[in-house]
Amino acid sequence: MKPMVQQAQEAAAYIGKRSGHRPVIGLVLGSGLGVLAEEIRHADVIPYEEIPHFPVSTVQGHAGQLVLGELEGQTVVAMQGRFHYYEGYGLDQVTFPIRVMKDLGVDRLIVTNAAGGINLDFGAGDLMLIQDHINLMFNNPLFGPNAPEWGVRFPDMSDAYDPSYRQLARRVAEDQNVSLREGVYVGLTGPTYETPAEIRMLRKLGGDAVGMSTVPEVIAARHAGIRVLGISCISNLAAGILDQPLSHDEVMETAEQVKPRFIRLVKGIIKDIRSV
Ligand SMILES: O=P(O)(O)O[C@@H]1C[C@H](O)[C@@H](CO)O1
Ligand SMILES: Nc1nc2[nH]cnc2c(=O)[nH]1
């Protein structure tokens, strides 16, 4: 058994002792989006540093705690803060929480992030339903010997972002009269934002939004047979579109502004996600 498999089982066993909640839906909350975890009822909050083998969050806007409880009638486990490749973690560490969620019983994952808008029709503050992703991290969390306990050697990625979940998200957005863009998320390593030339290239490659996360977690989730829905908060226009520098402050400010719509949309999806 790969050490990571054993470590994930140990982390899940520890969490199972700390909380009586048995989650079926996982939430990964991106920069500035951790506020959704405050909506979780009867919450058990476990700081990452208390969980065996868990990394710790180092980025502003990422609280660094696991929150288990009830949300819209479902039992959920939320990552209030995620790990990024650019923090210096290996992709096995970045995706370790997904493995632990699987061991906790999670079979559906909603992954969220703050991303730069590449598509010229997008504006800061838009929410984008992720149709698909392009992995430009030049790395993959499945490198090395495969762990058969987790999944197959060559996972299919045809429907990485579950078509039924995307249909559900569209319906919920329509019912809420919320504008929901759709597009392709391009995952880069960061931590630099892109150059204008890189954004022009990514647009030619078919990218609609660019970020520094999500891709590794989704690969690990699909490897483990977890169904995925992804939502990006377009926190800024990508480099070169506006004649102004990019900053994490802007990302956080936009996430703050998007908060009410984001929370309402994700709660609406959680309410019905087990029916699809
Ligand atoms: O965790 P996410 O992808 O939401 O965070 C994005 C990417 C970088 O970590 C940060 C840059 O401002 O926001
Ligand atoms: N790579 C990248 N990640 C982001 N996260 C929020 N905005 C951006 C951006 O413009 N580029």
Coordinates of C-alpha atoms and ligand atoms in Angstrom, one line a residue:
M1 CA 0.0 0.0 0.0
K2 CA 1.3 3.5 -0.9
P3 CA 2.2 5.5 2.2
M4 CA -0.2 8.2 1.0
V5 CA -3.1 5.7 0.9
Q6 CA -2.3 4.8 4.5
Q7 CA -1.9 8.4 5.5
A8 CA -5.2 9.4 4.0
Q9 CA -6.9 6.5 5.9
E10 CA -5.2 7.7 9.1
A11 CA -6.3 11.3 8.5
A12 CA -9.9 10.2 7.8
A13 CA -9.9 8.0 10.9
Y14 CA -8.8 11.0 13.0
I15 CA -11.5 13.2 11.4
G16 CA -14.1 10.5 12.0
K17 CA -13.2 10.6 15.7
R18 CA -13.4 14.4 15.9
S19 CA -16.8 14.7 14.1
G20 CA -19.9 12.5 14.0
H21 CA -20.9 13.9 10.6
R22 CA -20.5 11.5 7.7
P23 CA -20.2 13.7 4.6
V24 CA -21.3 12.8 1.1
I25 CA -20.5 16.1 -0.5
G26 CA -17.1 17.8 -0.5
L27 CA -16.5 21.5 -1.0
V28 CA -13.2 23.1 -1.9
L29 CA -13.5 26.9 -1.3
G30 CA -11.1 29.1 -3.2
S31 CA -9.6 32.5 -2.4
G32 CA -12.1 34.7 -0.6
L33 CA -14.8 32.1 -1.0
G34 CA -14.4 30.4 2.4
V35 CA -17.3 32.3 3.8
L36 CA -19.6 29.6 2.5
A37 CA -18.3 27.3 5.3
E38 CA -19.9 29.8 7.8
E39 CA -23.3 28.7 6.5
I40 CA -22.7 25.1 7.6
R41 CA -24.9 24.1 10.6
H42 CA -23.9 22.0 13.6
A43 CA -20.4 22.6 12.3
D44 CA -17.3 20.7 13.6
V45 CA -14.3 22.8 12.7
I46 CA -10.9 21.1 12.6
P47 CA -7.8 23.2 11.9
Y48 CA -5.6 21.6 9.2
E49 CA -2.6 21.5 11.5
E50 CA -4.5 19.2 13.9
I51 CA -5.1 16.6 11.2
P52 CA -2.4 13.9 10.7
H53 CA -0.5 14.4 7.4
F54 CA -2.5 17.4 6.3
P55 CA -0.6 20.4 4.9
V56 CA -1.4 23.9 6.2
S57 CA -2.7 26.9 4.2
T58 CA -0.3 29.8 3.8
V59 CA -2.3 32.1 1.5
Q60 CA -4.3 35.2 2.5
G61 CA -8.0 34.3 2.1
H62 CA -7.5 30.7 3.0
A63 CA -8.5 30.0 6.6
G64 CA -6.9 26.6 6.8
Q65 CA -9.6 24.5 8.4
L66 CA -11.9 21.6 7.7
V67 CA -15.6 22.2 8.4
L68 CA -18.1 19.3 8.6
G69 CA -21.8 19.7 9.1
E70 CA -25.2 20.2 7.5
L71 CA -25.9 22.5 4.6
E72 CA -29.2 22.5 2.7
G73 CA -30.2 19.1 4.1
Q74 CA -26.9 17.5 3.1
T75 CA -24.0 16.4 5.1
V76 CA -20.9 18.2 3.8
V77 CA -17.2 18.6 4.4
A78 CA -15.7 21.9 3.3
M79 CA -12.1 22.9 2.9
Q80 CA -12.1 26.4 4.2
G81 CA -8.8 27.2 2.4
R82 CA -7.0 25.0 -0.1
F83 CA -3.4 24.1 -1.0
H84 CA -1.6 25.4 -4.1
Y85 CA 1.3 24.0 -6.1
Y86 CA 2.9 27.4 -5.9
E87 CA 3.0 27.2 -2.1
G88 CA 5.7 24.6 -2.6
Y89 CA 3.5 21.6 -1.9
G90 CA 3.8 18.6 -4.3
L91 CA 0.6 17.7 -6.2
D92 CA 0.2 14.7 -4.0
Q93 CA 0.0 17.0 -1.0
V94 CA -2.3 19.5 -2.8
T95 CA -4.7 16.6 -3.6
F96 CA -4.4 14.8 -0.3
P97 CA -7.6 16.3 1.1
I98 CA -9.5 14.9 -1.8
R99 CA -8.2 11.4 -1.0
V100 CA -9.3 12.0 2.6
M101 CA -12.7 13.2 1.5
K102 CA -13.1 10.0 -0.5
D103 CA -12.2 7.9 2.6
L104 CA -14.8 9.9 4.6
G105 CA -17.5 8.8 2.1
V106 CA -17.6 11.8 -0.2
D107 CA -18.8 10.9 -3.8
R108 CA -19.6 14.4 -5.1
L109 CA -17.3 17.4 -5.1
I110 CA -18.0 21.1 -5.7
V111 CA -14.7 22.9 -6.4
T112 CA -14.5 26.7 -6.5
N113 CA -11.8 29.2 -7.2
A114 CA -11.0 32.8 -8.1
A115 CA -9.8 33.1 -11.6
G116 CA -8.8 35.7 -14.2
G117 CA -11.2 36.3 -17.0
I118 CA -9.6 35.6 -20.4
N119 CA -12.9 35.6 -22.4
L120 CA -13.5 39.2 -23.4
D121 CA -17.2 38.9 -22.8
F122 CA -16.5 38.2 -19.1
G123 CA -16.4 40.9 -16.4
A124 CA -15.0 41.0 -12.9
G125 CA -17.6 39.6 -10.5
D126 CA -19.0 37.1 -13.0
L127 CA -19.5 33.5 -11.9
M128 CA -18.3 30.9 -14.4
L129 CA -19.5 27.3 -14.6
I130 CA -16.5 25.2 -15.5
Q131 CA -17.2 23.1 -18.6
D132 CA -13.7 21.6 -18.8
H133 CA -10.1 22.4 -17.9
I134 CA -6.7 22.6 -19.6
N135 CA -3.8 21.4 -17.4
L136 CA -0.9 23.7 -18.0
M137 CA 0.8 22.9 -14.7
F138 CA 3.3 20.6 -16.5
N139 CA 2.7 18.1 -13.7
N140 CA 0.0 15.6 -12.7
P141 CA -1.0 14.4 -9.2
L142 CA -1.1 10.8 -10.6
F143 CA 2.6 10.7 -11.5
G144 CA 4.4 7.7 -10.0
P145 CA 3.1 4.2 -9.1
N146 CA -0.7 4.0 -9.3
A147 CA -2.6 3.4 -6.1
P148 CA -5.2 0.8 -7.2
E149 CA -7.1 1.4 -4.0
W150 CA -7.8 4.9 -5.3
G151 CA -8.3 4.3 -9.1
V152 CA -7.1 3.1 -12.4
R153 CA -3.7 3.8 -14.0
F154 CA -5.2 5.8 -17.0
P155 CA -8.3 7.6 -15.9
D156 CA -10.8 8.9 -18.5
M157 CA -11.2 12.7 -18.3
S158 CA -14.0 13.0 -21.0
D159 CA -16.6 14.2 -18.5
A160 CA -14.4 15.6 -15.8
Y161 CA -17.0 18.2 -15.0
D162 CA -20.2 16.2 -14.7
P163 CA -22.7 17.1 -17.4
S164 CA -25.7 16.4 -15.1
Y165 CA -24.3 18.7 -12.5
R166 CA -23.7 21.4 -15.0
Q167 CA -27.3 21.1 -16.1
L168 CA -28.4 21.4 -12.5
A169 CA -26.2 24.5 -12.0
R170 CA -27.7 26.1 -15.1
R171 CA -31.2 25.4 -13.8
V172 CA -30.5 26.7 -10.3
A173 CA -28.9 29.9 -11.7
E174 CA -31.9 30.4 -13.9
D175 CA -34.3 29.9 -11.0
Q176 CA -32.3 32.4 -9.0
N177 CA -32.1 34.8 -12.0
V178 CA -28.3 34.8 -11.6
S179 CA -26.1 35.2 -14.6
L180 CA -23.8 32.2 -14.9
R181 CA -21.1 32.2 -17.6
E182 CA -19.6 28.9 -18.8
G183 CA -16.1 28.1 -20.0
V184 CA -12.8 26.4 -19.9
Y185 CA -10.5 26.9 -16.9
V186 CA -6.8 26.9 -17.6
G187 CA -4.7 25.8 -14.6
L188 CA -1.2 27.3 -14.4
T189 CA 1.3 27.0 -11.6
G190 CA 1.4 30.6 -10.5
P191 CA 2.3 32.4 -8.2
T192 CA 2.9 35.0 -10.8
Y193 CA -0.1 36.3 -12.7
E194 CA 0.3 36.0 -16.4
T195 CA 1.9 38.3 -18.9
P196 CA -0.4 39.8 -21.6
A197 CA 1.4 37.6 -24.1
E198 CA 0.5 34.5 -22.1
I199 CA -3.1 35.6 -21.9
R200 CA -3.3 36.1 -25.6
M201 CA -1.8 32.6 -26.0
L202 CA -4.3 31.0 -23.6
R203 CA -7.2 32.7 -25.4
K204 CA -5.9 31.1 -28.7
L205 CA -5.8 27.8 -26.9
G206 CA -9.5 28.0 -26.0
G207 CA -9.2 29.2 -22.4
D208 CA -12.0 31.3 -20.9
A209 CA -10.5 31.7 -17.3
V210 CA -7.1 31.2 -15.8
G211 CA -6.1 30.1 -12.3
M212 CA -3.6 28.5 -10.1
S213 CA -5.5 25.6 -8.6
T214 CA -8.5 23.2 -9.2
V215 CA -6.9 21.1 -12.0
P216 CA -5.0 18.8 -9.6
E217 CA -8.0 18.4 -7.2
V218 CA -10.3 17.5 -10.1
I219 CA -7.8 15.0 -11.6
A220 CA -7.6 13.3 -8.1
A221 CA -11.4 13.4 -7.7
R222 CA -12.0 11.8 -11.1
H223 CA -9.3 9.2 -10.4
A224 CA -11.2 8.3 -7.3
G225 CA -14.6 8.2 -9.1
I226 CA -15.9 11.3 -7.4
R227 CA -18.3 13.4 -9.6
V228 CA -17.3 17.0 -9.9
L229 CA -18.9 20.4 -10.4
G230 CA -16.6 23.5 -10.7
I231 CA -17.4 27.2 -10.3
S232 CA -15.0 30.1 -10.9
C233 CA -15.4 33.5 -9.5
I234 CA -14.0 35.8 -12.2
S235 CA -12.1 38.0 -9.7
N236 CA -10.3 40.2 -12.3
L237 CA -9.8 40.6 -16.0
A238 CA -6.7 38.7 -17.0
A239 CA -3.4 40.5 -17.6
G240 CA -3.3 42.9 -20.5
I241 CA -7.0 43.4 -20.9
L242 CA -7.1 46.4 -18.7
D243 CA -4.2 48.8 -18.5
Q244 CA -3.7 48.1 -14.7
P245 CA -1.7 45.7 -12.6
L246 CA -3.3 42.6 -11.1
S247 CA -3.3 42.0 -7.3
H248 CA -4.5 39.5 -4.7
D249 CA -6.2 42.4 -3.0
E250 CA -8.4 42.9 -6.1
V251 CA -9.1 39.1 -6.1
M252 CA -10.2 39.3 -2.4
E253 CA -12.2 42.5 -2.9
T254 CA -14.2 41.0 -5.9
A255 CA -14.8 37.7 -4.0
E256 CA -16.3 39.9 -1.2
Q257 CA -18.6 41.6 -3.6
V258 CA -19.6 38.2 -5.3
K259 CA -20.2 36.5 -1.9
P260 CA -24.1 36.7 -1.7
R261 CA -24.6 35.5 -5.2
F262 CA -21.9 32.8 -4.8
I263 CA -23.3 31.5 -1.5
R264 CA -26.9 31.4 -2.8
L265 CA -26.0 29.6 -6.0
V266 CA -23.8 26.9 -4.3
K267 CA -26.5 26.4 -1.6
G268 CA -29.1 26.0 -4.3
I269 CA -27.0 23.4 -6.1
I270 CA -26.2 21.5 -2.9
K271 CA -29.9 21.3 -2.1
D272 CA -30.6 19.2 -5.3
I273 CA -27.2 17.7 -6.2
R274 CA -28.1 14.3 -4.8
S275 CA -31.1 14.0 -7.0
V276 CA -29.0 14.0 -10.2
Ligands
LIG1 O1 -7.4 29.1 -4.5 P1 -7.8 29.9 -5.7 O2 -7.4 29.3 -7.0 O3 -9.2 30.4 -5.6 O4 -6.8 31.2 -5.6 C1 -6.6 32.1 -6.7 C2 -5.3 31.6 -7.3 C3 -4.3 32.1 -6.4 O5 -4.1 31.3 -5.3 C4 -4.9 33.5 -5.9 C5 -4.3 34.6 -6.7 O6 -4.9 35.8 -6.4 O7 -6.3 33.4 -6.2
LIG2 N1 -3.3 32.5 -12.8 C1 -4.3 33.4 -12.3 N2 -4.9 33.1 -11.2 C2 -5.8 34.0 -10.8 N3 -6.6 34.0 -9.7 C3 -7.4 35.1 -9.7 N4 -7.1 35.9 -10.7 C4 -6.1 35.2 -11.4 C5 -5.4 35.5 -12.6 O1 -5.6 36.5 -13.3 N5 -4.5 34.5 -13.0

